[in-house]
CSV table of C-alpha atoms and ligand atoms in Angstrom, one decimal:
chain,number,residue,atom,x,y,z
A,1,MET,CA,24.4,-7.5,-27.4
A,2,GLN,CA,23.6,-4.2,-25.9
A,3,LYS,CA,24.0,-2.6,-29.4
A,4,ALA,CA,21.5,-5.0,-30.8
A,5,HIS,CA,19.2,-4.1,-28.0
A,6,ILE,CA,19.5,-0.3,-28.6
A,7,GLY,CA,19.0,-0.9,-32.3
A,8,CYS,CA,15.8,-2.8,-31.8
A,9,HIS,CA,14.5,-0.2,-29.4
A,10,ALA,CA,15.2,2.6,-31.9
A,11,PHE,CA,13.5,0.8,-34.7
A,12,ALA,CA,10.6,0.0,-32.3
A,13,SER,CA,10.0,3.7,-32.1
A,14,LEU,CA,9.7,3.8,-35.8
A,15,ILE,CA,6.8,1.3,-35.5
A,16,VAL,CA,8.5,-1.5,-37.3
A,17,ALA,CA,8.9,-3.5,-34.2
A,18,ALA,CA,6.6,-6.3,-35.3
A,19,ALA,CA,8.6,-7.0,-38.4
A,20,LEU,CA,11.8,-7.1,-36.4
A,21,ALA,CA,10.3,-9.2,-33.6
A,22,CYS,CA,11.8,-7.3,-30.7
A,23,PRO,CA,12.5,-9.6,-27.7
A,24,ALA,CA,10.1,-9.4,-24.8
A,25,PRO,CA,11.2,-6.9,-22.0
A,26,GLY,CA,13.7,-8.5,-19.7
A,27,ALA,CA,15.0,-10.9,-22.3
A,28,ASP,CA,18.4,-9.4,-23.0
A,29,PHE,CA,19.1,-6.8,-20.3
A,30,GLY,CA,20.0,-9.4,-17.7
A,31,ALA,CA,23.8,-9.2,-18.2
A,32,ARG,CA,23.6,-5.4,-17.8
A,33,PHE,CA,21.5,-5.7,-14.7
A,34,ASP,CA,24.0,-8.2,-13.2
A,35,GLU,CA,26.8,-5.7,-14.0
A,36,ILE,CA,24.9,-2.9,-12.3
A,37,LYS,CA,24.3,-5.1,-9.2
A,38,ARG,CA,28.0,-5.9,-9.1
A,39,SER,CA,29.5,-2.6,-9.6
A,40,ALA,CA,27.0,0.1,-8.7
A,41,SER,CA,27.3,1.8,-5.3
A,42,PRO,CA,24.3,1.2,-3.0
A,43,ALA,CA,23.1,4.8,-3.7
A,44,GLU,CA,23.4,4.2,-7.5
A,45,LEU,CA,21.4,0.9,-7.2
A,46,TYR,CA,18.8,2.8,-5.2
A,47,ALA,CA,18.5,5.5,-7.9
A,48,PHE,CA,18.3,2.8,-10.6
A,49,LEU,CA,15.5,1.1,-8.8
A,50,PHE,CA,13.8,4.4,-8.1
A,51,ALA,CA,13.6,5.0,-11.9
A,52,LEU,CA,12.5,1.4,-12.6
A,53,PRO,CA,8.9,1.1,-13.9
A,54,LYS,CA,7.1,-0.8,-11.2
A,55,GLY,CA,3.6,-1.7,-12.3
A,56,GLY,CA,1.2,-1.6,-9.4
A,57,ASP,CA,0.9,-1.6,-5.7
A,58,LEU,CA,-1.9,-4.1,-4.9
A,59,HIS,CA,-1.6,-4.1,-1.1
A,60,HIS,CA,-1.7,-0.9,0.9
A,61,HIS,CA,-4.1,0.7,3.3
A,62,ASN,CA,-5.5,4.0,2.2
A,63,GLY,CA,-4.9,6.3,5.2
A,64,LEU,CA,-1.8,4.6,6.6
A,65,SER,CA,-0.2,4.5,3.1
A,66,ALA,CA,0.3,8.3,3.3
A,67,TYR,CA,3.2,9.9,5.2
A,68,GLY,CA,2.5,12.0,8.3
A,69,ALA,CA,4.1,14.9,6.4
A,70,THR,CA,1.5,14.5,3.6
A,71,TRP,CA,-1.3,14.4,6.2
A,72,TYR,CA,0.1,17.5,8.0
A,73,ALA,CA,0.5,19.5,4.8
A,74,ALA,CA,-3.1,18.7,3.6
A,75,ALA,CA,-4.7,19.1,7.1
A,76,THR,CA,-3.1,22.6,7.6
A,77,SER,CA,-3.5,23.9,4.0
A,78,PRO,CA,-5.4,27.1,3.5
A,79,LYS,CA,-7.9,25.0,1.4
A,80,THR,CA,-8.6,22.8,4.4
A,81,LEU,CA,-8.6,25.6,7.0
A,82,ALA,CA,-11.2,27.4,4.9
A,83,ARG,CA,-13.8,24.8,5.9
A,84,ASN,CA,-12.4,22.7,8.8
A,85,SER,CA,-9.5,22.5,11.3
A,86,PHE,CA,-7.8,19.9,13.4
A,87,TYR,CA,-6.5,19.7,16.9
A,88,THR,CA,-4.1,17.1,18.3
A,89,MET,CA,-3.7,16.0,21.9
A,90,THR,CA,-0.2,17.2,22.8
A,91,LYS,CA,-0.5,16.5,26.6
A,92,LEU,CA,-1.7,13.5,28.4
A,93,GLY,CA,-3.8,15.2,31.0
A,94,ASN,CA,-6.0,14.2,33.9
A,95,CYS,CA,-9.4,15.6,33.0
A,96,SER,CA,-12.6,13.7,33.7
A,97,GLY,CA,-13.7,12.0,30.5
A,98,ASP,CA,-10.2,11.4,29.3
A,99,SER,CA,-9.8,7.9,27.8
A,100,ASP,CA,-6.8,5.8,28.2
A,101,ALA,CA,-7.5,4.5,24.7
A,102,ARG,CA,-6.5,7.8,23.2
A,103,PRO,CA,-2.8,8.0,22.7
A,104,ARG,CA,-0.8,11.3,22.7
A,105,PHE,CA,-1.2,13.0,19.3
A,106,TYR,CA,-4.7,11.7,18.9
A,107,THR,CA,-6.2,14.2,16.4
A,108,VAL,CA,-9.8,15.5,16.2
A,109,GLN,CA,-11.6,17.9,14.0
A,110,ARG,CA,-13.0,21.3,15.2
A,111,ALA,CA,-16.5,20.0,15.9
A,112,THR,CA,-15.2,17.2,18.1
A,113,PHE,CA,-12.8,19.6,19.8
A,114,ALA,CA,-15.7,22.0,20.5
A,115,LYS,CA,-17.6,19.3,22.4
A,116,LEU,CA,-14.7,18.7,24.8
A,117,SER,CA,-14.6,20.2,28.3
A,118,THR,CA,-12.4,23.2,28.9
A,119,CYS,CA,-10.1,21.0,30.8
A,120,GLN,CA,-9.8,18.5,27.9
A,121,GLN,CA,-9.4,21.3,25.3
A,122,GLY,CA,-6.4,22.4,27.3
A,123,GLU,CA,-4.7,19.1,26.3
A,124,PHE,CA,-5.0,19.9,22.6
A,125,GLU,CA,-3.3,22.3,20.2
A,126,ALA,CA,-4.4,23.4,16.7
A,127,LEU,CA,-2.4,21.3,14.2
A,128,GLU,CA,-1.4,24.4,12.2
A,129,LYS,CA,-0.1,26.2,15.3
A,130,LEU,CA,2.3,23.5,16.5
A,131,SER,CA,5.8,24.6,17.3
A,132,PRO,CA,8.5,23.1,15.0
A,133,GLU,CA,9.5,20.8,17.9
A,134,MET,CA,5.9,19.7,18.5
A,135,LYS,CA,5.3,19.3,14.8
A,136,ALA,CA,8.4,17.0,14.6
A,137,ALA,CA,7.1,15.0,17.5
A,138,TRP,CA,3.7,14.7,15.9
A,139,LEU,CA,5.3,13.5,12.6
A,140,SER,CA,7.4,11.0,14.6
A,141,SER,CA,4.3,9.7,16.4
A,142,LEU,CA,3.0,8.4,13.1
A,143,VAL,CA,6.0,6.4,12.0
A,144,LEU,CA,8.0,3.5,13.4
A,145,ASP,CA,11.2,5.5,13.6
A,146,ARG,CA,12.7,4.6,17.0
A,147,PRO,CA,14.4,1.6,18.4
A,148,GLY,CA,11.9,-0.7,20.0
A,149,GLU,CA,8.9,0.5,18.1
A,150,GLY,CA,7.1,-2.3,16.4
A,151,ARG,CA,3.9,-4.2,16.2
A,152,LYS,CA,2.5,-2.9,19.5
A,153,GLU,CA,3.3,0.8,18.8
A,154,PHE,CA,1.7,0.4,15.3
A,155,PHE,CA,-1.6,-1.3,16.3
A,156,ASP,CA,-2.1,0.3,19.8
A,157,GLU,CA,-0.9,3.8,19.1
A,158,ILE,CA,-0.3,4.9,15.4
A,159,VAL,CA,-3.5,3.4,14.0
A,160,LEU,CA,-5.6,5.2,16.7
A,161,ARG,CA,-3.8,8.6,16.4
A,162,PHE,CA,-5.5,9.5,13.1
A,163,GLY,CA,-8.8,10.0,14.8
A,164,ASP,CA,-10.9,12.4,12.8
A,165,LEU,CA,-8.2,12.9,10.1
A,166,ASN,CA,-9.7,9.8,8.5
A,167,HIS,CA,-13.3,11.2,8.8
A,168,ASP,CA,-13.0,14.3,6.5
A,169,PRO,CA,-13.6,13.2,2.9
A,170,TYR,CA,-12.2,16.4,1.4
A,171,LEU,CA,-9.0,15.9,3.4
A,172,ALA,CA,-8.8,12.2,2.7
A,173,ALA,CA,-9.2,13.0,-1.1
A,174,ASP,CA,-6.4,15.5,-1.0
A,175,VAL,CA,-4.1,13.0,0.7
A,176,ILE,CA,-5.0,10.3,-1.8
A,177,VAL,CA,-4.0,12.6,-4.7
A,178,GLU,CA,-0.7,13.6,-3.0
A,179,ASN,CA,0.0,10.0,-2.4
A,180,MET,CA,-0.7,9.2,-6.0
A,181,LYS,CA,1.9,11.8,-7.0
A,182,LEU,CA,4.5,10.2,-4.8
A,183,PHE,CA,3.8,6.7,-6.2
A,184,GLY,CA,3.9,8.1,-9.7
A,185,ALA,CA,7.3,9.8,-9.1
A,186,GLU,CA,8.8,6.3,-8.4
A,187,GLY,CA,7.4,4.6,-11.4
A,188,VAL,CA,4.2,3.0,-9.9
A,189,ARG,CA,1.4,3.3,-12.4
A,190,TYR,CA,-1.5,1.6,-10.5
A,191,ILE,CA,-2.6,1.4,-6.9
A,192,GLU,CA,-5.4,-0.6,-5.4
A,193,SER,CA,-6.0,1.0,-2.1
A,194,GLN,CA,-7.8,-0.7,0.8
A,195,SER,CA,-10.4,1.7,2.0
A,196,ILE,CA,-13.7,1.7,4.0
A,197,PRO,CA,-16.4,3.8,2.3
A,198,ALA,CA,-18.0,4.8,5.6
A,199,GLY,CA,-17.4,6.7,8.8
A,200,PHE,CA,-17.1,10.1,7.2
A,201,LEU,CA,-18.3,13.2,9.0
A,202,HIS,CA,-19.4,16.7,8.0
A,203,ALA,CA,-17.2,19.5,9.4
A,204,ASP,CA,-20.0,20.2,11.9
A,205,GLY,CA,-19.7,16.6,13.2
A,206,ARG,CA,-22.8,15.1,11.6
A,207,PRO,CA,-22.3,11.7,10.0
A,208,MET,CA,-22.0,11.9,6.2
A,209,ASP,CA,-23.8,9.6,3.8
A,210,PRO,CA,-21.2,7.3,2.3
A,211,GLU,CA,-22.5,8.2,-1.2
A,212,ASP,CA,-21.9,11.9,-0.5
A,213,ALA,CA,-18.3,11.2,0.8
A,214,ASN,CA,-17.6,8.9,-2.2
A,215,ARG,CA,-18.8,11.7,-4.6
A,216,ILE,CA,-16.5,14.2,-2.9
A,217,ILE,CA,-13.5,11.8,-3.3
A,218,GLU,CA,-14.5,10.9,-6.8
A,219,GLN,CA,-14.7,14.6,-7.8
A,220,ARG,CA,-11.2,15.2,-6.4
A,221,LEU,CA,-9.8,12.2,-8.4
A,222,HIS,CA,-11.1,13.9,-11.6
A,223,GLU,CA,-9.0,17.0,-11.0
A,224,ALA,CA,-6.1,17.7,-13.3
A,225,ASP,CA,-3.3,17.0,-10.8
A,226,ALA,CA,-4.7,13.5,-10.1
A,227,ALA,CA,-4.5,12.6,-13.8
A,228,ALA,CA,-1.1,14.2,-14.1
A,229,SER,CA,0.2,11.9,-11.4
A,230,GLY,CA,0.2,9.1,-14.1
A,231,VAL,CA,-1.3,6.8,-11.5
A,232,GLU,CA,-4.6,4.9,-11.9
A,233,ILE,CA,-6.3,4.2,-8.6
A,234,ARG,CA,-9.0,1.7,-7.7
A,235,PHE,CA,-10.3,0.8,-4.3
A,236,GLN,CA,-10.9,-2.4,-2.4
A,237,ASP,CA,-13.5,-2.3,0.3
A,238,VAL,CA,-11.8,-3.6,3.4
A,239,VAL,CA,-13.6,-5.4,6.3
A,240,ILE,CA,-12.0,-5.7,9.7
A,241,ARG,CA,-12.3,-9.4,10.4
A,242,PHE,CA,-12.3,-9.5,14.2
A,243,LEU,CA,-15.2,-7.2,14.7
A,244,PRO,CA,-18.4,-8.7,16.1
A,245,ASN,CA,-20.4,-7.6,13.0
A,246,ALA,CA,-17.8,-8.6,10.4
A,247,GLU,CA,-20.4,-10.8,8.6
A,248,GLN,CA,-22.7,-7.9,8.1
A,249,GLU,CA,-19.7,-5.8,7.0
A,250,ILE,CA,-19.0,-8.3,4.3
A,251,GLU,CA,-22.6,-8.1,3.1
A,252,ARG,CA,-22.3,-4.3,3.1
A,253,ALA,CA,-19.1,-4.5,1.2
A,254,TYR,CA,-20.6,-6.7,-1.5
A,255,ALA,CA,-23.5,-4.3,-2.0
A,256,TRP,CA,-21.1,-1.3,-2.1
A,257,VAL,CA,-18.7,-2.8,-4.6
A,258,ALA,CA,-21.6,-4.0,-6.8
A,259,ALA,CA,-23.0,-0.5,-6.9
A,260,HIS,CA,-19.6,1.3,-7.5
A,261,ARG,CA,-17.8,-1.0,-9.9
A,262,ASP,CA,-16.1,1.8,-11.8
A,263,ARG,CA,-13.8,2.5,-8.9
A,264,TRP,CA,-14.4,-0.2,-6.3
A,265,VAL,CA,-13.0,-3.4,-7.7
A,266,GLY,CA,-12.8,-6.0,-4.9
A,267,ILE,CA,-13.2,-6.9,-1.2
A,268,ASN,CA,-10.4,-7.4,1.3
A,269,MET,CA,-10.3,-8.5,5.0
A,270,ALA,CA,-7.7,-7.2,7.3
A,271,GLY,CA,-7.0,-7.6,11.0
A,272,ILE,CA,-5.7,-10.2,13.4
A,273,GLU,CA,-6.7,-13.7,12.1
A,274,ASP,CA,-5.3,-15.9,14.8
A,275,ASN,CA,-7.9,-15.7,17.5
A,276,SER,CA,-11.4,-17.0,18.0
A,277,LYS,CA,-12.8,-13.9,16.3
A,278,GLY,CA,-10.9,-13.4,13.1
A,279,TYR,CA,-10.2,-16.9,11.7
A,280,ALA,CA,-11.0,-17.4,8.0
A,281,LEU,CA,-13.6,-20.2,8.2
A,282,ARG,CA,-15.9,-18.0,10.4
A,283,PHE,CA,-16.8,-16.3,7.1
A,284,LEU,CA,-17.2,-19.3,4.8
A,285,ASP,CA,-21.0,-19.3,5.0
A,286,THR,CA,-21.2,-15.6,4.4
A,287,TYR,CA,-19.0,-15.6,1.3
A,288,ARG,CA,-20.9,-18.6,-0.1
A,289,ARG,CA,-24.2,-16.7,0.5
A,290,MET,CA,-22.9,-13.6,-1.2
A,291,ARG,CA,-21.8,-15.6,-4.2
A,292,ARG,CA,-25.4,-16.7,-4.7
A,293,THR,CA,-26.3,-13.1,-5.4
A,294,TYR,CA,-23.2,-11.3,-6.7
A,295,SER,CA,-21.1,-12.1,-9.7
A,296,ASP,CA,-17.5,-11.2,-10.4
A,297,ILE,CA,-16.4,-9.5,-7.2
A,298,PRO,CA,-12.9,-10.7,-6.5
A,299,LEU,CA,-11.4,-11.2,-3.1
A,300,SER,CA,-7.9,-10.3,-1.8
A,301,ILE,CA,-7.6,-11.3,1.8
A,302,HIS,CA,-4.9,-10.9,4.4
A,303,ALA,CA,-3.8,-14.5,5.4
A,304,GLY,CA,-0.9,-16.1,7.1
A,305,GLU,CA,0.5,-12.8,8.4
A,306,LYS,CA,1.9,-14.7,11.3
A,307,ASP,CA,5.2,-15.9,12.7
A,308,SER,CA,3.7,-19.4,13.6
A,309,PRO,CA,2.8,-22.2,11.3
A,310,GLY,CA,-0.8,-22.7,10.2
A,311,HIS,CA,-3.3,-23.3,7.4
A,312,GLU,CA,-4.6,-19.7,7.1
A,313,VAL,CA,-3.8,-19.4,3.5
A,314,HIS,CA,-5.5,-22.7,2.6
A,315,ASP,CA,-8.6,-21.7,4.5
A,316,THR,CA,-8.6,-18.2,2.8
A,317,LEU,CA,-8.4,-19.8,-0.7
A,318,LEU,CA,-11.5,-21.7,0.4
A,319,LEU,CA,-13.2,-18.4,1.1
A,320,GLY,CA,-12.7,-17.6,-2.6
A,321,ALA,CA,-9.7,-15.4,-2.4
A,322,SER,CA,-7.6,-15.1,-5.6
A,323,ARG,CA,-5.0,-13.0,-3.9
A,324,ILE,CA,-3.4,-13.5,-0.5
A,325,GLY,CA,-2.0,-10.6,1.5
A,326,HIS,CA,1.3,-11.5,3.1
A,327,GLY,CA,1.1,-15.3,3.1
A,328,VAL,CA,4.1,-15.4,5.4
A,329,ASN,CA,3.2,-18.8,7.0
A,330,LEU,CA,2.2,-20.4,3.7
A,331,ILE,CA,5.7,-21.8,3.8
A,332,SER,CA,4.6,-24.0,6.7
A,333,ASP,CA,1.8,-25.6,4.6
A,334,PRO,CA,3.3,-27.7,1.8
A,335,ASP,CA,0.1,-28.9,0.2
A,336,THR,CA,-1.2,-25.4,-0.2
A,337,MET,CA,2.2,-24.3,-1.6
A,338,LEU,CA,2.1,-27.1,-4.1
A,339,LEU,CA,-1.5,-26.0,-5.0
A,340,MET,CA,-0.4,-22.4,-5.6
A,341,ARG,CA,2.6,-23.3,-7.9
A,342,ASN,CA,2.1,-22.2,-11.5
A,343,ASN,CA,-1.5,-21.3,-10.6
A,344,VAL,CA,-3.6,-18.2,-10.7
A,345,TYR,CA,-3.3,-17.2,-7.0
A,346,LEU,CA,-1.0,-14.3,-6.2
A,347,VAL,CA,0.7,-13.6,-2.9
A,348,GLU,CA,1.1,-9.9,-2.1
A,349,ILE,CA,4.5,-9.7,-0.5
A,350,ASN,CA,5.3,-6.9,2.0
A,351,LEU,CA,8.9,-7.3,3.0
A,352,ILE,CA,9.3,-4.1,5.0
A,353,SER,CA,6.0,-4.4,6.8
A,354,ASN,CA,6.9,-8.0,7.8
A,355,ARG,CA,10.2,-6.8,9.1
A,356,VAL,CA,9.1,-3.7,11.1
A,357,LEU,CA,6.0,-5.5,12.5
A,358,GLU,CA,8.3,-8.4,13.5
A,359,TYR,CA,6.6,-11.1,11.6
A,360,VAL,CA,9.9,-11.7,9.7
A,361,PRO,CA,12.4,-9.5,11.6
A,362,ASP,CA,15.3,-10.9,9.5
A,363,THR,CA,14.3,-10.4,5.9
A,364,SER,CA,16.9,-12.9,4.7
A,365,LYS,CA,14.7,-15.6,6.2
A,366,HIS,CA,11.5,-14.3,4.4
A,367,PRO,CA,9.8,-17.0,2.3
A,368,PHE,CA,9.4,-14.6,-0.7
A,369,PRO,CA,12.3,-16.2,-2.7
A,370,GLU,CA,10.9,-19.6,-2.2
A,371,TYR,CA,7.5,-18.6,-3.5
A,372,LEU,CA,9.1,-16.5,-6.4
A,373,ARG,CA,11.4,-19.3,-7.5
A,374,THR,CA,9.0,-22.2,-7.2
A,375,GLY,CA,6.5,-20.6,-9.5
A,376,ILE,CA,4.0,-19.0,-7.0
A,377,PRO,CA,3.0,-15.6,-8.5
A,378,VAL,CA,4.2,-12.8,-6.2
A,379,CYS,CA,4.5,-9.0,-6.4
A,380,LEU,CA,5.9,-6.4,-4.0
A,381,ASN,CA,3.8,-4.0,-2.0
A,382,THR,CA,4.1,-1.3,0.6
A,383,ASP,CA,1.2,-2.0,3.0
A,384,ASP,CA,1.2,0.8,5.6
A,385,ARG,CA,4.2,2.6,4.2
A,386,GLY,CA,3.2,5.9,5.9
A,387,ALA,CA,3.9,4.2,9.2
A,388,TRP,CA,7.2,2.7,8.0
A,389,GLY,CA,8.3,5.9,6.3
A,390,SER,CA,9.1,3.7,3.3
A,391,ASN,CA,8.2,3.6,-0.4
A,392,MET,CA,8.0,1.0,-3.3
A,393,THR,CA,11.7,1.6,-4.2
A,394,ASP,CA,12.6,0.4,-0.7
A,395,GLU,CA,10.7,-2.8,-1.3
A,396,TYR,CA,12.6,-3.4,-4.6
A,397,TYR,CA,15.9,-2.4,-3.1
A,398,THR,CA,15.3,-4.8,-0.2
A,399,ALA,CA,14.4,-7.6,-2.5
A,400,VAL,CA,17.2,-7.1,-5.0
A,401,THR,CA,19.9,-6.8,-2.4
A,402,THR,CA,18.7,-9.5,-0.1
A,403,PHE,CA,17.8,-12.1,-2.7
A,404,ASN,CA,20.0,-11.2,-5.7
A,405,LEU,CA,17.0,-10.9,-8.1
A,406,SER,CA,17.6,-11.4,-11.8
A,407,TRP,CA,16.4,-8.9,-14.3
A,408,LYS,CA,13.6,-11.2,-15.4
A,409,GLU,CA,12.4,-11.6,-11.8
A,410,VAL,CA,12.4,-7.8,-11.3
A,411,VAL,CA,10.3,-7.3,-14.5
A,412,ASP,CA,8.0,-10.2,-13.7
A,413,LEU,CA,7.2,-8.7,-10.3
A,414,GLY,CA,5.9,-5.6,-11.9
A,415,ARG,CA,4.0,-7.5,-14.6
A,416,ASN,CA,2.5,-9.8,-12.0
A,417,SER,CA,1.1,-6.8,-10.1
A,418,LEU,CA,-0.8,-5.7,-13.2
A,419,THR,CA,-1.8,-9.1,-14.4
A,420,HIS,CA,-3.3,-9.9,-10.9
A,421,SER,CA,-4.8,-6.5,-10.3
A,422,PHE,CA,-8.6,-6.3,-10.1
A,423,ALA,CA,-8.7,-3.5,-12.7
A,424,GLU,CA,-11.2,-3.8,-15.5
A,425,ASP,CA,-10.0,-5.7,-18.5
A,426,SER,CA,-9.5,-2.7,-20.8
A,427,LEU,CA,-7.5,-0.8,-18.2
A,428,LYS,CA,-5.4,-3.9,-17.4
A,429,ALA,CA,-4.6,-4.5,-21.0
A,430,ALA,CA,-3.6,-0.9,-21.5
A,431,MET,CA,-1.4,-0.9,-18.4
A,432,LEU,CA,0.3,-4.1,-19.4
A,433,GLY,CA,1.1,-2.7,-22.8
A,434,ASP,CA,2.4,0.5,-21.3
A,435,TYR,CA,4.5,-1.5,-18.8
A,436,ASP,CA,6.2,-3.5,-21.6
A,437,ARG,CA,6.9,-0.2,-23.5
A,438,GLN,CA,8.2,1.5,-20.3
A,439,VAL,CA,10.5,-1.4,-19.5
A,440,HIS,CA,11.8,-1.4,-23.1
A,441,ALA,CA,12.5,2.3,-22.8
A,442,PHE,CA,14.1,1.8,-19.4
A,443,GLU,CA,16.4,-0.9,-20.7
A,444,GLY,CA,17.3,1.4,-23.6
A,445,ARG,CA,18.1,4.2,-21.2
A,446,PHE,CA,20.6,2.1,-19.2
A,447,ALA,CA,21.9,-0.1,-22.0
A,448,GLY,CA,24.8,2.3,-22.8
A,449,ASP,CA,26.5,4.5,-20.3
A,450,TRP,CA,24.4,3.5,-17.4
A,451,ARG,CA,26.4,5.5,-14.8
A,452,GLY,CA,26.0,8.6,-16.9
A,453,ALA,CA,22.2,7.8,-17.3
A,454,LEU,CA,21.9,7.5,-13.5
A,455,LYS,CA,23.1,11.1,-13.1
A,456,GLY,CA,19.8,12.2,-14.5
A,457,VAL,CA,17.9,10.3,-11.8
A,458,LYS,CA,17.0,12.2,-8.6
A,459,PRO,CA,15.4,9.7,-6.3
A,460,LEU,CA,13.0,10.7,-3.6
A,461,VAL,CA,14.8,9.1,-0.7
A,462,SER,CA,12.4,7.8,1.9
A,463,GLN,CA,12.8,8.3,5.7
A,464,TYR,CA,13.2,4.5,5.9
A,465,ALA,CA,16.0,4.4,3.3
A,466,GLY,CA,17.7,7.3,5.1
A,467,GLN,CA,17.6,5.6,8.5
A,468,ARG,CA,18.3,2.0,7.3
A,469,TRP,CA,20.8,2.5,4.5
A,470,GLY,CA,22.1,6.1,5.1
A,471,PHE,CA,20.9,7.4,1.7
A,472,HIS,CA,20.1,11.1,1.2
A,473,GLU,CA,18.8,13.2,-1.6
B,501,ZN,ZN1,-2.2,-5.1,4.9
């Protein structure tokens, strides 16, 4: 069987595949994958899944997707220091004007630092001058790496610490490209990053026109190393749903995406949904009004990211969403589950996020296999992987080892991520064709001496994988 597969693959490379009717990817590699699951060591399985072609990541948040180490390297690079510099609050002091809302390691740019009182400046240190110990503490402050750190640490501390790092478009662009390289190294070919095209500052502290910031980022994305990453990137404009002006933000996002469709492909809503400010139906009138004016702007919306039952996913489909972020409590809403079976709506699954933020602390109880195996389209995603210290390989490793995924399920997850992406039709078709070819090549690579083939794989082991499973490079 494996021989036949190799033969087909070899002939495919001679461009006679059509005449031979090669099987679709995933059709005949299942037995080999079962053997690998049975007999590979955990580290071998991790390496195998690192090398796996993985399609796209449809759900992650731009700044928080990048590791602290990536931010640090970019923020302290000679290129950045030639036009800006950053200071981080290493001491919690007692100066007048100090805000309790600013956690330790809150980071500002030079112009913000210059406006602080002398007392307050004494609480900060230049990022590039941190001692090795202080740098390690700064890096640790951006990731959930200690016992007891969870939802509260993430929302109340980590998110705030970025401060002005998020406001420098040149720095943001460098970080995006470095993140693309990391995604590319583990076989991800497309990312659809949630981003807010506003709030940028000039190095002297003046607000920057979003169009200017967008141009800066766009120029960076056209540099050679971005293309060499092998990763295509598109953005979703994300609205924070619990803000008092969220309706106006949705209007702004529609106008922005409509005017920048080459790179901005959809709208998302994030933030806590289970209070009187963030619930889905608050926005029904706004989305209906927007649809009277704008065509073809798809919605992916966080919904049901909760550990209690509810109809959030139902209400979010009513808003017009074709993709649901998380959908953890969809399992509690049978009618909506039945509606979504064998339908066009995809649930963006985030296993590690749900675990570390304590929405599903025990992954073995996650509803993902129920969705997957009852015909609700799903794919795997990394969410705020910078803050988890994780990567896409970790998501696949978690899914395969917790739920005994079949080869067909593994391949379908990647294909779903591309099929349900908001990429333009031509790019989507090209990526799906590439994906099938890459999966075929991957199957061919591991169809023979798979253990020997694995020796050629050098996985980038994430901090999460090191801490949770004890892997090392
Ligand atoms: Zn998210």
